[in-house]
C-alpha positions as a Markdown table, in Angstrom:
| # | Residue | x | y | z |
|---|---|---|---|---|
| 1 | Met | -20.7 | -140.3 | 37.5 |
| 2 | Ile | -24.4 | -139.2 | 38.9 |
| 3 | Glu | -25.0 | -138.9 | 34.8 |
| 4 | Arg | -23.7 | -142.5 | 34.4 |
| 5 | Tyr | -25.5 | -144.2 | 37.1 |
| 6 | Leu | -28.8 | -142.3 | 35.6 |
| 7 | Gln | -28.5 | -143.2 | 32.2 |
| 8 | Glu | -26.8 | -147.3 | 33.0 |
| 9 | Thr | -29.7 | -148.0 | 35.2 |
| 10 | Asp | -33.5 | -147.8 | 35.6 |
| 11 | Tyr | -33.3 | -145.5 | 39.4 |
| 12 | Ile | -36.0 | -142.8 | 38.0 |
| 13 | Glu | -38.5 | -145.0 | 37.4 |
| 14 | Lys | -38.0 | -147.1 | 40.6 |
| 15 | Lys | -37.9 | -143.7 | 42.6 |
| 16 | Asn | -41.3 | -143.2 | 40.8 |
| 17 | Gln | -42.6 | -146.4 | 40.9 |
| 18 | Glu | -41.6 | -145.7 | 45.0 |
| 19 | Tyr | -43.4 | -142.7 | 45.0 |
| 20 | Val | -46.6 | -144.3 | 42.1 |
| 21 | Asp | -47.2 | -146.8 | 45.5 |
| 22 | Asp | -47.1 | -143.6 | 48.5 |
| 23 | Leu | -49.7 | -142.5 | 46.5 |
| 24 | Gln | -51.8 | -145.2 | 46.0 |
| 25 | Glu | -51.9 | -146.2 | 49.5 |
| 26 | Tyr | -52.4 | -142.4 | 50.7 |
| 27 | Val | -55.6 | -142.2 | 48.3 |
| 28 | Asn | -57.0 | -145.8 | 49.8 |
| 29 | Gln | -56.1 | -144.1 | 53.3 |
| 30 | Glu | -57.8 | -141.2 | 53.0 |
| 31 | Gln | -60.8 | -142.3 | 50.3 |
| 32 | Ile | -59.2 | -139.6 | 47.5 |
| 33 | Ala | -60.9 | -138.7 | 44.3 |
| 34 | Thr | -59.3 | -137.6 | 41.4 |
| 35 | Arg | -61.1 | -134.0 | 42.4 |
| 36 | Asp | -59.8 | -134.2 | 45.5 |
| 37 | Thr | -57.1 | -131.0 | 44.7 |
| 38 | His | -57.1 | -130.0 | 48.5 |
| 39 | Lys | -55.7 | -133.8 | 49.8 |
| 40 | Leu | -53.7 | -134.7 | 46.8 |
| 41 | Asn | -52.1 | -131.1 | 47.0 |
| 42 | Glu | -51.3 | -132.0 | 51.0 |
| 43 | Trp | -49.0 | -135.0 | 49.2 |
| 44 | Val | -47.8 | -133.6 | 47.0 |
| 45 | Lys | -46.6 | -130.7 | 50.0 |
| 46 | Lys | -45.0 | -134.2 | 52.4 |
| 47 | Gln | -42.3 | -135.6 | 49.6 |
| 48 | Gln | -41.5 | -132.6 | 48.4 |
| 49 | Leu | -39.2 | -131.7 | 45.2 |
| 50 | Leu | -42.6 | -133.8 | 43.3 |
| 51 | Phe | -44.8 | -132.6 | 41.1 |
| 52 | Ile | -47.4 | -135.2 | 39.5 |
| 53 | Gln | -49.8 | -134.4 | 36.9 |
| 54 | Val | -53.5 | -136.8 | 36.2 |
| 55 | Tyr | -55.5 | -137.7 | 33.6 |
| 56 | Lys | -58.9 | -138.9 | 34.2 |
| 57 | Asp | -60.9 | -140.5 | 30.8 |
| 58 | Asp | -57.5 | -138.8 | 28.7 |
| 59 | Ile | -58.3 | -135.4 | 30.6 |
| 60 | Gln | -55.6 | -133.7 | 33.0 |
| 61 | Val | -57.6 | -133.5 | 36.1 |
| 62 | Tyr | -55.2 | -132.6 | 38.4 |
| 63 | Asn | -51.4 | -130.4 | 38.5 |
| 64 | Ser | -49.8 | -129.6 | 41.3 |
| 65 | Glu | -47.7 | -126.8 | 39.2 |
| 66 | Tyr | -50.8 | -124.9 | 40.1 |
| 67 | Pro | -52.3 | -126.2 | 42.7 |
| 68 | Gly | -54.2 | -123.5 | 43.6 |
| 69 | Glu | -56.0 | -123.2 | 40.7 |
| 70 | Glu | -59.4 | -125.1 | 39.2 |
| 71 | Ile | -58.4 | -127.4 | 35.4 |
| 72 | Trp | -61.2 | -127.5 | 33.2 |
| 73 | Glu | -61.9 | -130.7 | 31.3 |
| 74 | Glu | -62.7 | -129.7 | 28.2 |
| 75 | Glu | -59.0 | -127.5 | 28.3 |
| 76 | Ile | -55.9 | -130.0 | 28.8 |
| 77 | Thr | -55.9 | -134.0 | 27.8 |
| 78 | Val | -53.0 | -136.0 | 27.2 |
| 79 | Glu | -50.1 | -135.2 | 25.2 |
| 80 | Gly | -49.0 | -138.5 | 24.9 |
| 81 | Tyr | -45.2 | -137.6 | 25.7 |
| 82 | Ala | -42.2 | -140.4 | 24.4 |
| 83 | Trp | -40.2 | -139.3 | 27.4 |
| 84 | Glu | -43.1 | -139.4 | 29.9 |
| 85 | Ser | -44.0 | -142.7 | 31.4 |
| 86 | Tyr | -48.3 | -143.0 | 32.4 |
| 87 | Tyr | -48.8 | -145.2 | 35.9 |
| 88 | Gln | -52.5 | -146.3 | 36.8 |
| 89 | Val | -53.8 | -145.7 | 40.5 |
| 90 | Asn | -57.7 | -146.3 | 41.1 |
| 91 | Phe | -59.3 | -143.2 | 43.3 |
| 92 | Ala | -62.8 | -143.2 | 44.3 |
| 93 | Asp | -63.9 | -142.4 | 41.1 |
| 94 | Gly | -62.3 | -144.3 | 39.5 |
| 95 | Thr | -59.3 | -145.3 | 37.8 |
| 96 | Ala | -57.1 | -142.2 | 36.6 |
| 97 | Glu | -53.4 | -141.7 | 34.5 |
| 98 | Val | -50.6 | -140.3 | 36.9 |
| 99 | Thr | -46.8 | -139.2 | 35.2 |
| 100 | Ile | -44.5 | -137.7 | 38.5 |
| 101 | Thr | -42.2 | -135.6 | 37.7 |
| 102 | Gly | -38.7 | -135.4 | 40.8 |
| 103 | Ala | -36.0 | -133.6 | 40.9 |
| 104 | Tyr | -33.6 | -137.4 | 41.8 |
| 105 | Thr | -30.7 | -136.2 | 40.5 |
| 106 | Tyr | -30.6 | -133.1 | 42.8 |
| 107 | Gln | -31.5 | -135.3 | 45.0 |
| 108 | Leu | -28.4 | -137.6 | 44.1 |
| 109 | Tyr | -26.1 | -134.5 | 44.5 |
| 110 | Asn | -27.1 | -133.3 | 47.2 |
| 111 | Tyr | -26.3 | -137.1 | 49.3 |
| 112 | Val | -23.1 | -137.9 | 47.7 |
| 113 | Ile | -22.0 | -134.1 | 48.7 |
| 114 | Ile | -23.2 | -134.8 | 52.2 |
| 115 | Gly | -21.0 | -138.4 | 51.6 |
| 116 | Glu | -17.9 | -136.7 | 50.3 |
| 117 | Leu | -17.5 | -134.4 | 52.8 |
| 118 | Gly | -18.5 | -136.9 | 56.0 |
| 119 | Ile | -15.3 | -139.2 | 53.7 |
| 120 | Ser | -13.7 | -136.4 | 53.7 |
| 121 | Phe | -14.4 | -135.1 | 57.3 |
| 122 | Ile | -13.2 | -138.7 | 57.9 |
| 123 | Phe | -10.1 | -138.4 | 55.4 |
| 124 | Phe | -9.3 | -135.2 | 57.4 |
| 125 | Leu | -9.1 | -136.6 | 61.0 |
| 126 | Val | -6.8 | -139.4 | 60.3 |
| 127 | Phe | -4.6 | -137.7 | 58.3 |
| 128 | Val | -4.6 | -134.8 | 61.0 |
| 129 | Leu | -4.4 | -136.9 | 64.1 |
| 130 | Leu | -1.4 | -138.9 | 62.3 |
| 131 | Gly | -0.1 | -135.3 | 61.6 |
| 132 | Ile | -0.2 | -134.4 | 64.9 |
| 133 | Arg | 0.8 | -137.7 | 66.5 |
| 134 | Lys | 4.1 | -137.8 | 64.6 |
| 135 | Lys | 4.7 | -134.5 | 65.8 |
| 136 | Ile | 4.2 | -135.7 | 68.9 |
| 137 | Asp | 6.5 | -138.8 | 69.2 |
| 138 | Tyr | 9.4 | -135.8 | 67.6 |
| 139 | Ile | 8.7 | -133.5 | 70.7 |
| 140 | Arg | 8.6 | -136.6 | 73.2 |
| 141 | Lys | 11.7 | -137.2 | 71.2 |
| 142 | Leu | 13.0 | -133.6 | 71.5 |
| 143 | Ser | 11.8 | -133.9 | 75.2 |
| 144 | Glu | 14.6 | -138.0 | 75.7 |
| 145 | Glu | 17.3 | -135.3 | 73.9 |
| 146 | Ile | 17.2 | -132.7 | 76.1 |
| 147 | Glu | 17.6 | -135.1 | 78.9 |
| 148 | Leu | 20.6 | -135.9 | 78.6 |
| 149 | Leu | 21.7 | -132.3 | 77.4 |
| 150 | Glu | 20.9 | -131.7 | 81.1 |
| 151 | Gly | 22.9 | -135.8 | 82.3 |
| 152 | Gly | 26.1 | -133.1 | 80.9 |
| 153 | Ser | 25.8 | -135.9 | 77.4 |
| 154 | Leu | 26.9 | -132.3 | 75.1 |
| 155 | Glu | 27.9 | -134.6 | 72.1 |
| 156 | Tyr | 24.9 | -136.4 | 71.9 |
| 157 | Lys | 23.5 | -134.2 | 67.9 |
| 158 | Ile | 19.8 | -132.7 | 68.7 |
| 159 | Thr | 16.9 | -134.2 | 65.9 |
| 160 | Ile | 16.6 | -132.0 | 63.0 |
| 161 | Lys | 13.4 | -133.4 | 60.3 |
| 162 | Gly | 11.0 | -131.6 | 58.3 |
| 163 | Lys | 11.3 | -127.3 | 57.6 |
| 164 | Asp | 8.9 | -126.6 | 60.5 |
| 165 | Glu | 9.4 | -124.6 | 63.4 |
| 166 | Leu | 9.5 | -128.0 | 65.8 |
| 167 | Ala | 13.0 | -127.9 | 63.1 |
| 168 | Ala | 14.1 | -123.6 | 63.3 |
| 169 | Leu | 13.5 | -125.2 | 67.8 |
| 170 | Ala | 15.5 | -128.2 | 67.1 |
| 171 | Glu | 18.5 | -126.4 | 65.5 |
| 172 | Gly | 18.8 | -123.5 | 68.1 |
| 173 | Leu | 19.0 | -126.4 | 70.2 |
| 174 | Asp | 21.7 | -128.1 | 68.9 |
| 175 | Ser | 23.4 | -124.4 | 68.2 |
| 176 | Met | 23.1 | -123.9 | 72.0 |
| 177 | Arg | 24.8 | -127.0 | 72.1 |
| 178 | Ile | 27.7 | -126.8 | 70.4 |
| 179 | Ser | 28.3 | -123.1 | 71.4 |
| 180 | Phe | 27.7 | -124.3 | 75.3 |
| 181 | Arg | 30.7 | -127.4 | 74.6 |
| 182 | Asn | 32.8 | -124.8 | 72.8 |
| 183 | Leu | 32.6 | -122.7 | 75.8 |
| 184 | Ile | 33.3 | -125.6 | 78.0 |
| 185 | Arg | 35.8 | -126.3 | 76.2 |
| 186 | Gln | 37.7 | -123.7 | 76.0 |
| 187 | Glu | 37.0 | -123.2 | 80.0 |
| 188 | Ala | 39.1 | -126.1 | 80.5 |
| 189 | Glu | 41.6 | -125.3 | 78.6 |
| 190 | Met | 41.8 | -121.6 | 79.8 |
| 191 | Thr | 41.6 | -124.0 | 82.7 |
| 192 | Gln | 44.9 | -125.2 | 81.9 |
| 193 | Glu | 46.7 | -123.3 | 80.4 |
| 194 | Asn | 46.2 | -121.4 | 83.6 |
| 195 | Gln | 47.4 | -124.3 | 86.1 |
| 196 | Arg | 50.5 | -125.0 | 83.2 |
| 197 | Ile | 51.0 | -120.7 | 83.6 |
| 198 | Val | 50.5 | -121.1 | 87.4 |
| 199 | Thr | 52.8 | -124.1 | 88.0 |
| 200 | Glu | 55.8 | -122.8 | 85.4 |
| 201 | Met | 55.4 | -119.3 | 86.7 |
| 202 | Ser | 56.0 | -120.7 | 90.8 |
| 203 | His | 59.0 | -122.3 | 89.8 |
| 204 | Asp | 60.6 | -119.6 | 87.9 |
| 205 | Leu | 60.0 | -117.6 | 91.2 |
| 206 | Arg | 61.1 | -119.6 | 93.2 |
| 207 | Thr | 64.6 | -120.1 | 91.3 |
| 208 | Pro | 65.4 | -115.9 | 92.0 |
| 209 | Val | 64.3 | -116.7 | 95.4 |
| 210 | Thr | 66.3 | -119.3 | 96.0 |
| 211 | Ser | 69.5 | -117.0 | 95.3 |
| 212 | Ile | 68.0 | -113.8 | 97.0 |
| 213 | Met | 68.3 | -115.4 | 99.5 |
| 214 | Leu | 71.3 | -117.3 | 99.2 |
| 215 | Tyr | 73.4 | -115.2 | 98.3 |
| 216 | Thr | 71.5 | -113.2 | 101.5 |
| 217 | Glu | 73.0 | -115.3 | 103.5 |
| 218 | Ile | 76.2 | -115.2 | 101.9 |
| 219 | Leu | 76.2 | -111.8 | 103.0 |
| 220 | Lys | 75.0 | -111.5 | 106.8 |
| 221 | Gln | 77.7 | -114.2 | 107.2 |
| 222 | Gly | 80.5 | -111.9 | 106.1 |
| 223 | Lys | 81.1 | -115.0 | 103.3 |
| 224 | Tyr | 82.6 | -112.5 | 101.2 |
| 225 | Lys | 86.8 | -111.2 | 100.0 |
| 226 | Ser | 86.5 | -107.9 | 98.4 |
| 227 | Lys | 84.3 | -105.1 | 98.0 |
| 228 | Glu | 83.9 | -106.5 | 94.2 |
| 229 | Gln | 82.5 | -109.8 | 95.4 |
| 230 | Leu | 80.5 | -107.8 | 97.5 |
| 231 | Phe | 78.7 | -105.7 | 95.0 |
| 232 | Ala | 78.7 | -109.0 | 92.3 |
| 233 | Tyr | 76.7 | -110.6 | 95.0 |
| 234 | Leu | 74.9 | -107.6 | 95.0 |
| 235 | Asn | 74.5 | -107.3 | 92.1 |
| 236 | Lys | 73.3 | -110.6 | 91.3 |
| 237 | Ile | 70.7 | -109.8 | 94.0 |
| 238 | Glu | 69.2 | -106.6 | 92.4 |
| 239 | Gln | 68.8 | -109.2 | 88.7 |
| 240 | Lys | 67.3 | -111.2 | 90.7 |
| 241 | Ala | 65.4 | -109.2 | 92.2 |
| 242 | Lys | 64.7 | -107.6 | 89.0 |
| 243 | Arg | 63.4 | -110.8 | 87.6 |
| 244 | Met | 61.3 | -111.5 | 89.3 |
| 245 | Lys | 59.3 | -108.0 | 88.7 |
| 246 | Gln | 59.9 | -109.0 | 85.2 |
| 247 | Leu | 58.1 | -112.4 | 86.3 |
| 248 | Thr | 55.2 | -110.6 | 88.6 |
| 249 | Asp | 54.7 | -108.0 | 86.4 |
| 250 | His | 52.9 | -110.6 | 83.4 |
| 251 | Leu | 52.1 | -113.1 | 86.0 |
| 252 | Phe | 49.8 | -109.4 | 86.5 |
| 253 | Glu | 49.1 | -108.6 | 83.5 |
| 254 | Tyr | 47.6 | -112.1 | 81.9 |
| 255 | Ser | 45.3 | -111.9 | 85.0 |
| 256 | Ile | 44.0 | -108.9 | 84.1 |
| 257 | Ile | 43.6 | -109.7 | 79.9 |
| 258 | Ala | 42.3 | -113.0 | 81.1 |
| 259 | Gly | 39.5 | -112.0 | 83.6 |
| 260 | Glu | 38.5 | -110.0 | 81.3 |
| 261 | Arg | 35.1 | -111.3 | 79.1 |
| 262 | Glu | 34.5 | -108.8 | 76.9 |
| 263 | Ile | 36.3 | -105.3 | 75.6 |
| 264 | Glu | 35.0 | -102.1 | 73.8 |
| 265 | Leu | 37.3 | -101.9 | 70.6 |
| 266 | Glu | 36.7 | -98.7 | 68.7 |
| 267 | Glu | 35.5 | -97.7 | 65.5 |
| 268 | Leu | 36.2 | -98.5 | 62.0 |
| 269 | Glu | 39.8 | -96.9 | 60.4 |
| 270 | Gln | 41.9 | -97.0 | 57.9 |
| 271 | Tyr | 44.7 | -100.4 | 58.2 |
| 272 | Glu | 47.5 | -96.9 | 57.8 |
| 273 | Val | 45.9 | -94.5 | 60.4 |
| 274 | Leu | 45.9 | -97.4 | 63.3 |
| 275 | Phe | 49.7 | -99.1 | 62.8 |
| 276 | Tyr | 51.4 | -96.2 | 60.6 |
| 277 | Asp | 52.9 | -94.3 | 64.1 |
| 278 | Leu | 53.1 | -97.2 | 66.4 |
| 279 | Phe | 55.1 | -99.1 | 63.3 |
| 280 | Ser | 57.8 | -96.0 | 63.4 |
| 281 | Asp | 58.0 | -96.3 | 67.1 |
| 282 | Thr | 58.5 | -99.9 | 67.0 |
| 283 | Cys | 61.4 | -100.1 | 64.1 |
| 284 | Ser | 62.6 | -96.6 | 65.8 |
| 285 | Tyr | 63.5 | -98.5 | 69.2 |
| 286 | Leu | 64.2 | -101.8 | 67.7 |
| 287 | Glu | 66.9 | -99.6 | 65.5 |
| 288 | Gln | 68.3 | -98.0 | 68.6 |
| 289 | Gln | 68.6 | -101.9 | 70.1 |
| 290 | Gly | 71.1 | -102.6 | 67.2 |
| 291 | Phe | 69.0 | -104.7 | 65.5 |
| 292 | Arg | 68.6 | -103.7 | 61.2 |
| 293 | Val | 64.9 | -103.3 | 60.5 |
| 294 | Ile | 63.7 | -104.3 | 56.9 |
| 295 | Phe | 60.3 | -103.2 | 56.7 |
| 296 | Gln | 58.0 | -104.6 | 53.7 |
| 297 | Val | 53.9 | -103.4 | 55.8 |
| 298 | Lys | 51.9 | -102.6 | 52.6 |
| 299 | Trp | 49.2 | -100.5 | 53.4 |
| 300 | Ile | 45.7 | -102.2 | 52.3 |
| 301 | Asp | 42.6 | -100.9 | 51.2 |
| 302 | Gly | 40.4 | -101.7 | 54.2 |
| 303 | Leu | 39.1 | -101.0 | 57.9 |
| 304 | Leu | 40.6 | -102.4 | 61.3 |
| 305 | Arg | 39.0 | -102.6 | 64.8 |
| 306 | Ile | 41.0 | -102.8 | 67.4 |
| 307 | Ser | 41.8 | -101.1 | 70.9 |
| 308 | Thr | 45.2 | -99.3 | 70.8 |
| 309 | Asp | 46.4 | -100.6 | 74.8 |
| 310 | Tyr | 46.1 | -104.3 | 73.3 |
| 311 | Ile | 48.4 | -103.5 | 70.6 |
| 312 | Met | 51.1 | -100.9 | 73.3 |
| 313 | Arg | 51.1 | -104.2 | 74.8 |
| 314 | Ile | 51.6 | -107.0 | 72.3 |
| 315 | Leu | 55.1 | -104.9 | 70.4 |
| 316 | Asp | 56.1 | -103.7 | 73.8 |
| 317 | Asn | 55.7 | -108.3 | 74.2 |
| 318 | Val | 57.2 | -108.5 | 70.2 |
| 319 | Thr | 60.1 | -106.2 | 71.4 |
| 320 | Ser | 60.2 | -107.9 | 74.4 |
| 321 | Asn | 61.0 | -110.8 | 73.0 |
| 322 | Ile | 62.8 | -109.5 | 70.1 |
| 323 | Glu | 65.9 | -107.8 | 72.8 |
| 324 | Lys | 66.5 | -111.4 | 74.5 |
| 325 | Tyr | 66.1 | -114.3 | 71.3 |
| 326 | Ala | 66.7 | -112.6 | 68.3 |
| 327 | Asp | 69.9 | -112.8 | 66.6 |
| 328 | Arg | 71.2 | -108.8 | 66.0 |
| 329 | Ser | 73.6 | -109.8 | 63.2 |
| 330 | Glu | 70.7 | -110.3 | 60.8 |
| 331 | Pro | 67.6 | -108.4 | 60.3 |
| 332 | Val | 63.9 | -108.0 | 61.6 |
| 333 | Lys | 61.5 | -108.5 | 59.0 |
| 334 | Ile | 58.0 | -106.9 | 59.8 |
| 335 | Cys | 55.9 | -107.6 | 56.5 |
| 336 | Ser | 52.2 | -107.2 | 56.0 |
| 337 | Val | 49.7 | -110.2 | 55.7 |
| 338 | Glu | 46.5 | -111.3 | 54.1 |
| 339 | Glu | 44.1 | -114.1 | 55.1 |
| 340 | Gly | 41.2 | -114.1 | 53.5 |
| 341 | Ser | 39.3 | -112.1 | 54.6 |
| 342 | Met | 41.7 | -111.5 | 58.1 |
| 343 | Ala | 44.4 | -108.6 | 57.4 |
| 344 | Gly | 47.6 | -108.3 | 59.2 |
| 345 | Phe | 51.7 | -108.3 | 60.0 |
| 346 | Phe | 54.0 | -110.4 | 61.4 |
| 347 | Phe | 57.3 | -110.8 | 62.6 |
| 348 | Glu | 60.3 | -112.5 | 61.2 |
| 349 | Asn | 63.4 | -113.3 | 63.1 |
| 350 | Lys | 66.7 | -115.0 | 63.1 |
| 351 | Ile | 66.9 | -117.5 | 66.7 |
| 352 | Arg | 69.8 | -116.3 | 69.0 |
| 353 | Asn | 72.9 | -119.1 | 70.5 |
| 354 | Leu | 73.1 | -119.1 | 73.0 |
| 355 | Glu | 74.4 | -121.2 | 75.7 |
| 356 | Glu | 72.6 | -120.4 | 78.4 |
| 357 | Lys | 69.0 | -120.1 | 77.7 |
| 358 | Pro | 67.1 | -117.4 | 79.5 |
| 359 | Glu | 64.5 | -118.7 | 81.0 |
| 360 | Ser | 61.0 | -118.2 | 79.8 |
| 361 | Thr | 57.4 | -119.4 | 80.6 |
| 362 | Gly | 56.3 | -118.3 | 77.3 |
| 363 | Ile | 53.2 | -116.5 | 79.4 |
| 364 | Gly | 54.3 | -113.0 | 77.1 |
| 365 | Ile | 53.6 | -115.5 | 73.9 |
| 366 | Gln | 49.8 | -116.4 | 76.2 |
| 367 | Asn | 49.2 | -113.2 | 76.0 |
| 368 | Ile | 49.2 | -111.8 | 73.1 |
| 369 | Lys | 47.5 | -114.5 | 71.8 |
| 370 | Asn | 44.6 | -113.6 | 74.5 |
| 371 | Met | 44.0 | -109.9 | 73.7 |
| 372 | Met | 44.1 | -111.1 | 70.2 |
| 373 | Gln | 41.6 | -113.4 | 70.7 |
| 374 | Lys | 40.1 | -110.9 | 72.6 |
| 375 | Met | 39.9 | -108.4 | 69.2 |
| 376 | Gly | 37.8 | -111.3 | 66.8 |
| 377 | Gly | 41.7 | -112.4 | 65.8 |
| 378 | Lys | 44.2 | -114.6 | 66.3 |
| 379 | Cys | 48.3 | -115.3 | 67.0 |
| 380 | Ile | 50.4 | -117.4 | 64.6 |
| 381 | Val | 53.5 | -118.6 | 66.2 |
| 382 | Glu | 56.6 | -120.3 | 63.6 |
| 383 | Glu | 59.0 | -121.6 | 64.8 |
| 384 | Lys | 61.5 | -122.9 | 61.2 |
| 385 | Glu | 65.3 | -123.4 | 61.2 |
| 386 | Gly | 66.5 | -121.6 | 63.4 |
| 387 | Tyr | 63.6 | -118.6 | 62.1 |
| 388 | Phe | 61.2 | -117.8 | 64.2 |
| 389 | Arg | 57.5 | -115.6 | 63.6 |
| 390 | Leu | 53.9 | -113.8 | 65.4 |
| 391 | Ile | 51.5 | -114.6 | 62.5 |
| 392 | Leu | 49.0 | -111.0 | 64.2 |
| 393 | Leu | 45.3 | -111.3 | 61.6 |
| 394 | Phe | 42.8 | -109.3 | 62.5 |
| 395 | Pro | 39.2 | -109.3 | 60.7 |
| 396 | Cys | 39.7 | -107.0 | 58.1 |
| 397 | Val | 36.9 | -104.9 | 55.8 |
| 398 | Glu | 36.4 | -103.6 | 52.8 |
| 399 | Lys | 34.9 | -99.6 | 52.0 |
């Protein structure tokens, strides 16, 4: 753009004329002759980046390129180059022709560069301020949303914009919000479940206590007809006491499991190594109780991390429920199962038809679910067409 401007305009001519006028004014003020080299050198030095030649009677009498050398008239004459412009200047000793050459292009480039830097800095400042304002607005919005979270509005989603550090911070805040909300929900569900368990247990404990008090009162007053009836009442008192002990044992186990925040799982081990002996003992016990067991467990090639103590408690609860509710005329199935990255097994039995339904609080199943959850697994209960199925799944790690 500068080159085109210099070619299409008379910028250089105008600059030359400005310097000629300035030189003429200086000559008039100082009454300088063409041979006053010292005075001319001072003026040229003040102008900077300027080169002049003075010709009098077609002989060069001054050249600013050689300010310290004396020029003899017979040495240099006017060349008359087509690209040079000659200007008339009136010196004290007569009129002379002057050629002026200046670094106008260099100066113009410098001026343009300074202007570009200034404009660039202004644009940079504007863009930075706009960007900072945008980020400040985003920070202010995040601050307002955090205040909403502090007020308990955990359903309000944190705004995530961009892919910078603030966006990562907002994403972390939203993840924390979700985790905290889920934790509160879990605690609420656990509290509700605890209340349900306590209410049902209180009701179930009241029944045998009432029966024991009734039979004890009968025995105290001697209201029995024979010795056989006395032993019958004593047997009923014993049964109710055993029922109370069973209920309190379940409640105690439930309180221990629910109170354990974290458990220490054992090292990774093969599926078959972990469960072979446990399944063998479980199958033998069920067969001793008169059940026919169909064992169809496929030993998968994977590693599991469990708590043996929890697994033994789970199997005890499972066998206890099978004894209490399963139909002995139908087989009990123990089979392996896989679901995505999880593996485990299930127990299936036909539900026994009873005229009097056994008392149940469901605390045993709830204990199993709690223990599976603490091991990182899950427990699924299915009841369909008279069959009961309990599925236990553990996170599986491939070798």
